[in-house]
Coordinates of C-alpha atoms and ligand atoms in Angstrom, one line a residue:
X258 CA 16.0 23.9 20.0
X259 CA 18.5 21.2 19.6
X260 CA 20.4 19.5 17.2
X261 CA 18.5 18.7 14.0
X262 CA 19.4 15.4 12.9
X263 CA 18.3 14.4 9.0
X264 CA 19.4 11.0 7.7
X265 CA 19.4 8.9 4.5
X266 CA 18.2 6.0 4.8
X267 CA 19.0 3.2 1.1
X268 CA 18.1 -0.4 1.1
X269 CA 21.0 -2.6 -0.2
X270 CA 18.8 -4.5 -2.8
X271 CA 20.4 -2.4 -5.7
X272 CA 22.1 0.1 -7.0
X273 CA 21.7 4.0 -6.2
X274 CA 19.7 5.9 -9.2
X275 CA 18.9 9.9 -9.8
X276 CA 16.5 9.9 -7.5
X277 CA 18.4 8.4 -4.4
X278 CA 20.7 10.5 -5.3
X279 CA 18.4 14.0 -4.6
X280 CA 17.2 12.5 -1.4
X281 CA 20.7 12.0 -0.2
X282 CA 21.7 15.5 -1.5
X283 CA 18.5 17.6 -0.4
X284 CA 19.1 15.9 3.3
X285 CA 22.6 17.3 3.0
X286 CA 21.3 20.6 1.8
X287 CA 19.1 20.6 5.0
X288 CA 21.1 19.2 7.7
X289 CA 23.9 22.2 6.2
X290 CA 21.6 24.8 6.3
X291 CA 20.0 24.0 10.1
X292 CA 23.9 23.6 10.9
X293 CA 22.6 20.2 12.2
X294 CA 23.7 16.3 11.4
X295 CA 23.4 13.6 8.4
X296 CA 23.2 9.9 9.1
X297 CA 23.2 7.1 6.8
X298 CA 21.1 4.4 7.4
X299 CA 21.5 1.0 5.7
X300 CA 17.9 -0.9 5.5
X301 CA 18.9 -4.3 4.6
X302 CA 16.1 -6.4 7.1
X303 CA 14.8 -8.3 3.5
X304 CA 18.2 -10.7 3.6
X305 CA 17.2 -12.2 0.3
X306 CA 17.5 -9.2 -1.6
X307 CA 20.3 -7.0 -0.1
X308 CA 23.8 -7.6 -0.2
X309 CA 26.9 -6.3 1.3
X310 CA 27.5 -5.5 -2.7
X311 CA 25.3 -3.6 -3.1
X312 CA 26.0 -1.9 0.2
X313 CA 29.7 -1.4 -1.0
X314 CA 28.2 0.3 -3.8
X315 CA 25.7 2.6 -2.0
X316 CA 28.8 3.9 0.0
X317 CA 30.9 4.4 -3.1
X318 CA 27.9 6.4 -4.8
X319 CA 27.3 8.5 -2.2
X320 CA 31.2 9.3 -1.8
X321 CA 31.6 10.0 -5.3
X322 CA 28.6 12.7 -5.2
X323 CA 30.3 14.3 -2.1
X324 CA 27.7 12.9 0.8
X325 CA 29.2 13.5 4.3
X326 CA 27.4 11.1 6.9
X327 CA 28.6 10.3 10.4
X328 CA 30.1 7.0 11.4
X329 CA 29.4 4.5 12.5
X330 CA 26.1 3.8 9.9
X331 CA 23.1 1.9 11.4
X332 CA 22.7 -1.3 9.9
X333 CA 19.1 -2.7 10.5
X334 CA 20.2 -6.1 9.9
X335 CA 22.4 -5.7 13.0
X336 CA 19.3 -4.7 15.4
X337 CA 17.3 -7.9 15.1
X338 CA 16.8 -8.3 18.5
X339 CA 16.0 -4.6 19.2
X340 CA 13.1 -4.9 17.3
X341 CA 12.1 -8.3 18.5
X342 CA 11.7 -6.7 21.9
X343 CA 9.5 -3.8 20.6
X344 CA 7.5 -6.5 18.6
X345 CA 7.3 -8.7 22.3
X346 CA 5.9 -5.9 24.0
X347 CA 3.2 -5.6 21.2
X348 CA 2.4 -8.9 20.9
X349 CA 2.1 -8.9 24.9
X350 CA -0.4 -6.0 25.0
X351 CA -2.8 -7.7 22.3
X352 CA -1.9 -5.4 19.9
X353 CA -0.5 -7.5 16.9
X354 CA -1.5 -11.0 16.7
X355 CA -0.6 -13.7 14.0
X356 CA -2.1 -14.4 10.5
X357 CA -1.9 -17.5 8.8
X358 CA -3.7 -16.9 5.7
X359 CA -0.8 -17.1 2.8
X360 CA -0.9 -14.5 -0.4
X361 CA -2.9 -16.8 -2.3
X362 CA -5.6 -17.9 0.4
X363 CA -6.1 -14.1 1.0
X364 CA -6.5 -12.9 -2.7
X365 CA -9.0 -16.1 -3.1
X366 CA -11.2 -15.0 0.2
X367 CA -11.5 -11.5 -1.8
X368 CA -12.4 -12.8 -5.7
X369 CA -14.9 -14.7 -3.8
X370 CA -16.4 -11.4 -1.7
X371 CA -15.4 -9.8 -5.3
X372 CA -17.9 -12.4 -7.3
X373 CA -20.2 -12.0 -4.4
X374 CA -21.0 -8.2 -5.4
X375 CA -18.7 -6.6 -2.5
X376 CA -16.2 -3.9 -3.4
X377 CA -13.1 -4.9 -1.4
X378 CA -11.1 -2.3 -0.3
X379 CA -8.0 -1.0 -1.4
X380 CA -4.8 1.1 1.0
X381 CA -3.3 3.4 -0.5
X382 CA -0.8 1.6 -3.0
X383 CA -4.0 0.4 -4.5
X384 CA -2.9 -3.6 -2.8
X385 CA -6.5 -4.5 -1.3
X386 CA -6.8 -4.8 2.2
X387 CA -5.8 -8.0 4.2
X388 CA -9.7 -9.3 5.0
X389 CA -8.5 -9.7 9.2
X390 CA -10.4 -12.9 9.6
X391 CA -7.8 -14.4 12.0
X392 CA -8.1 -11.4 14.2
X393 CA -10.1 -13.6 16.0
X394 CA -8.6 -16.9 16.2
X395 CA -8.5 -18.9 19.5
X396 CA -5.2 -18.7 21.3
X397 CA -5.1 -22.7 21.1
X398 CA -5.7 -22.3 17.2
X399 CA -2.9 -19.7 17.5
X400 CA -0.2 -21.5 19.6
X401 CA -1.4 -25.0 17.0
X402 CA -0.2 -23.3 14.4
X403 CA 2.6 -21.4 15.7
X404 CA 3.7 -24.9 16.6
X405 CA 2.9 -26.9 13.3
X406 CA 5.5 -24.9 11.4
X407 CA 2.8 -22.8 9.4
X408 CA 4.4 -19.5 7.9
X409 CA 2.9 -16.7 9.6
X410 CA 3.1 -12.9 9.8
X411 CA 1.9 -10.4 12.9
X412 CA -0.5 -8.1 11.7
X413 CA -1.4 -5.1 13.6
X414 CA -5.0 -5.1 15.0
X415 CA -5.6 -1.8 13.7
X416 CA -9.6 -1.3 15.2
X417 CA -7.6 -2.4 18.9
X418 CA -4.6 0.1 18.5
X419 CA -6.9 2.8 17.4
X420 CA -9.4 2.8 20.1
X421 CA -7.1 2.3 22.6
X422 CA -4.7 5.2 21.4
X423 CA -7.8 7.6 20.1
X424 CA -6.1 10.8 20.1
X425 CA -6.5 12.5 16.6
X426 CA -3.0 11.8 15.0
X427 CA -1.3 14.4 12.8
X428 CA 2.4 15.2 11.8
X429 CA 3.8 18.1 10.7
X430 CA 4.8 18.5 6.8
X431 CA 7.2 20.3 5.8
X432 CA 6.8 19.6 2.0
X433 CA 3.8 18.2 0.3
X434 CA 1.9 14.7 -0.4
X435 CA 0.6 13.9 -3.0
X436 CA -2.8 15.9 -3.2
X437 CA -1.1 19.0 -2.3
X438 CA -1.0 18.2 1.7
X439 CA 1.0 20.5 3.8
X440 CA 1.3 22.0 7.3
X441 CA -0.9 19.8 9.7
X442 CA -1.9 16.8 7.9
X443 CA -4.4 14.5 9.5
X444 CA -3.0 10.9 9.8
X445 CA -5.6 8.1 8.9
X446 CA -3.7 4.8 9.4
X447 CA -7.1 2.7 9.4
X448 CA -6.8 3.4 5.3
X449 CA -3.9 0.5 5.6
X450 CA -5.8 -2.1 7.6
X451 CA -4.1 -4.5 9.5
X452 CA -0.1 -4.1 8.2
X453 CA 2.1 -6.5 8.3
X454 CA 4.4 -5.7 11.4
X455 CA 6.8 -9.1 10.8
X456 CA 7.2 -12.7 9.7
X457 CA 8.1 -15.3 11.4
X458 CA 11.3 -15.9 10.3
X459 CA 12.2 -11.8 10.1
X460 CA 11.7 -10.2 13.5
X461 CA 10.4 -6.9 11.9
X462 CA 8.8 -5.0 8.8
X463 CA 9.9 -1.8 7.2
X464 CA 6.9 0.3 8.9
X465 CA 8.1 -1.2 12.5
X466 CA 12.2 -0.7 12.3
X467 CA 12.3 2.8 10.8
X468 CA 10.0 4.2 13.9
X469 CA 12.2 2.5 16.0
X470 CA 15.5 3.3 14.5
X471 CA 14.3 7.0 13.8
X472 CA 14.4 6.6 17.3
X473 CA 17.1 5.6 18.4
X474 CA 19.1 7.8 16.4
X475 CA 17.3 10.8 17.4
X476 CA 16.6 11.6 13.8
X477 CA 14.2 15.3 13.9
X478 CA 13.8 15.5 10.5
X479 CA 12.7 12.5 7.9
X480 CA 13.3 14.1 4.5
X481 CA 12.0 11.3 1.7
X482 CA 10.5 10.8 -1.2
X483 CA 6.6 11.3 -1.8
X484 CA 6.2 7.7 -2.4
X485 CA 6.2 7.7 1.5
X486 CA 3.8 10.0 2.4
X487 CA 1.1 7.7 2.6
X488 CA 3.2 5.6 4.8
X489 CA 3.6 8.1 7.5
X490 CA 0.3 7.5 9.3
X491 CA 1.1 3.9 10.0
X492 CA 4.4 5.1 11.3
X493 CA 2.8 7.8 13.6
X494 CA 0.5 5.2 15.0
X495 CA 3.2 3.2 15.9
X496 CA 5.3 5.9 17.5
X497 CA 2.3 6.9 19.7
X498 CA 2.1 2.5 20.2
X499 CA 5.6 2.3 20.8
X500 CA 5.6 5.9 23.1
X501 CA 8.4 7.2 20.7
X502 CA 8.9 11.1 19.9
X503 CA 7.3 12.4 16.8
X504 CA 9.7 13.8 14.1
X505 CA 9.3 16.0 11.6
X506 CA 8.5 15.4 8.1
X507 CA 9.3 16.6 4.5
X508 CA 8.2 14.7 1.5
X509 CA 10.5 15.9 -1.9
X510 CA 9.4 15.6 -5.1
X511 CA 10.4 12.6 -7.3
X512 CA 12.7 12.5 -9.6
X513 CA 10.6 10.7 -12.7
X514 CA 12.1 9.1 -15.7
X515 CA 11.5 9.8 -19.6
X516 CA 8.4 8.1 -19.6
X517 CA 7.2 9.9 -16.4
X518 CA 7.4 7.4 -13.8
X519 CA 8.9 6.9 -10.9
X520 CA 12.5 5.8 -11.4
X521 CA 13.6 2.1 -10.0
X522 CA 16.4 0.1 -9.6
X523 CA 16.0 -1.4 -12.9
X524 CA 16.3 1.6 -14.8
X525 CA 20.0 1.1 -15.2
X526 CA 20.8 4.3 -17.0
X527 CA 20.4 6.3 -14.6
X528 CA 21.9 4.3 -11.9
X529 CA 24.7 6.7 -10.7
X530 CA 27.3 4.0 -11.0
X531 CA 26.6 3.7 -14.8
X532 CA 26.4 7.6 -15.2
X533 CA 29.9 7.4 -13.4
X534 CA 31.5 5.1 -16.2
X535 CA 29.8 6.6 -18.5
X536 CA 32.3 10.0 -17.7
X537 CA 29.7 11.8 -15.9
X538 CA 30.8 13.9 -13.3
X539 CA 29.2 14.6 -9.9
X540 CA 28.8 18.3 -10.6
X541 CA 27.1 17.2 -13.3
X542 CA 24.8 14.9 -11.5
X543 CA 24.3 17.7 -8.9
X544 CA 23.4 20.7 -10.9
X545 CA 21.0 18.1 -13.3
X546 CA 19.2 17.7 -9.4
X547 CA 19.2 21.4 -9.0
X548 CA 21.9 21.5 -6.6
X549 CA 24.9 24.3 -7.0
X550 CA 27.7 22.7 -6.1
X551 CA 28.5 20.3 -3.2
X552 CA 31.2 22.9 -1.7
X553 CA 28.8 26.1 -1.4
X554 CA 28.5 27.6 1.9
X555 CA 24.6 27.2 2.4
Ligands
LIG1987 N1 14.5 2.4 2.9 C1 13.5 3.1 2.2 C2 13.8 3.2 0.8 O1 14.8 2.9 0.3 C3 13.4 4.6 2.7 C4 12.8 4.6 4.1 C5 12.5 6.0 4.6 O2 13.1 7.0 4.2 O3 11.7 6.1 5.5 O4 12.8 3.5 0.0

């Protein structure tokens, strides 16, 4: 077998917290024990919310806790066009198309089914399903549109992607989801509907540039949190789309705050740079995690 590669993969919309902080240490642990390689990974394709602040910051965290990552890091934000050519050949094959409907027109269309009596369903994050009324639009409607200026997003015409690719999908997992999945799991991406694959003014979606940066950076092994798991259909969907190799997965456990939820970027006290003012010391932060420390031959 080759090289295993594991990366890390932050968004720049905030500080690091405690739970950043064991994904980027368990990847370590990993990629140290298979004698294989750590990247880093900045996701920063939401240009509103990231900033090359907060990517400072992720870079000082992870030094400070004793993360070693190859250089040069991928920045997504620097790829644009790389994705805009996967999403070309998609749109080309008839297997995204454009969606006009804005937030608000969609969650009307489903209180009216709602009021009507019909139970609207739900993906997995509990957001309900985008109803896929425009999956049918004339391509004059389409171009009309397009043209007039209308905000728009390209959805993925799930029913189209899966009969055309109907081999049963699976993935191997390494850890566990969250009903106890492990070993072969069964991937049902139809659960998410028609995803958003990107905007019109952004060139990509999370689901679309982490397939094809995975990629592209020959990552084996996607160590992440369980938060994802539920993701990972739509992402082995589009790797069999995209004609992509299929990685390996582990979803960790989360790291939860007092109350018992999953910790966020507003959660400032355990942000690692507060922890650090605070006198905290990375052996500290590491053996809280579980990890001996950072110098220990695996
Ligand atoms: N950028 C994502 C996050 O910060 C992680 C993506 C992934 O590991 O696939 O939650």
């Amino acid at each position: 077998m080759g090289t295993r590669i594991f990366r890390f993969a932050p968004s720049p919309n905030g500080r690091l917290h405690l739970g950043h902080a064991y994904s980027a240490l368990f990847n370590q642990k990993l990629a140290r024990q298979a004698g294989g390689r750590l990247l880093l990974r900045i996701e920063d394709i939401d240009t509103t919310r990231c900033t090359p602040e907060f990517e400072a910051g992720i870079l000082e965290d992870l030094d400070w806790l004793g993360i070693e990552w190859e250089r040069p890091v991928r920045r997504q934000s620097d790829h644009f066009a790389e994705y805009e050519k996967e999403l070309a050949r998609l749109v080309a094959e008839g297997l995204v198309y454009p969606a006009f409907m804005s937030r608000g027109e969609i969650r009307a269309h489903i209180a009216d089914a709602e009021k009507a009596g019909k139970r609207w369903p739900r993906d997995p994050d509990g957001t309900p399903l985008y109803p896929g009324s425009e999956r049918n639009l004339t391509e004059r409607k389409r171009r009309h549109l397009m043209a007039s200026g209308t905000p728009y997003a390209w959805r993925l015409d799930m029913k189209e992607a899966l009969l055309r690719f109907p081999r049963r999908l699976t993935w191997q997992e390494g850890g566990k989801g969250p009903d106890g999945q492990a070993g072969i799991v069964e991937a049902d991406p139809d659960k998410w509907g028609d995803v958003v694959l990107a905007r019109r003014e952004v060139p990509t979606s999370y689901h679309l540039s982490v397939v094809i940066d995975d990629a592209q950076q020959g990552v084996t092994d996607i160590v992440r949190g369980r938060d994802l798991f539920h993701a990972t259909p739509v992402h082995r969907l589009l790797q069999q789309m995209l004609r992509l190799p299929e990685p390996r997965y582990l979803h960790h456990d989360l790291v939860l705050g007092p109350d018992g939820r999953k910790l966020s970027k507003s959660n400032g006290d355990t942000a690692l740079c507060e922890m650090r003012q605070a006198g905290r010391a990375p052996d500290d932060i590491r053996s809280r995690l579980g990890f001996t420390s950072v110098q220990a031959a695996p």
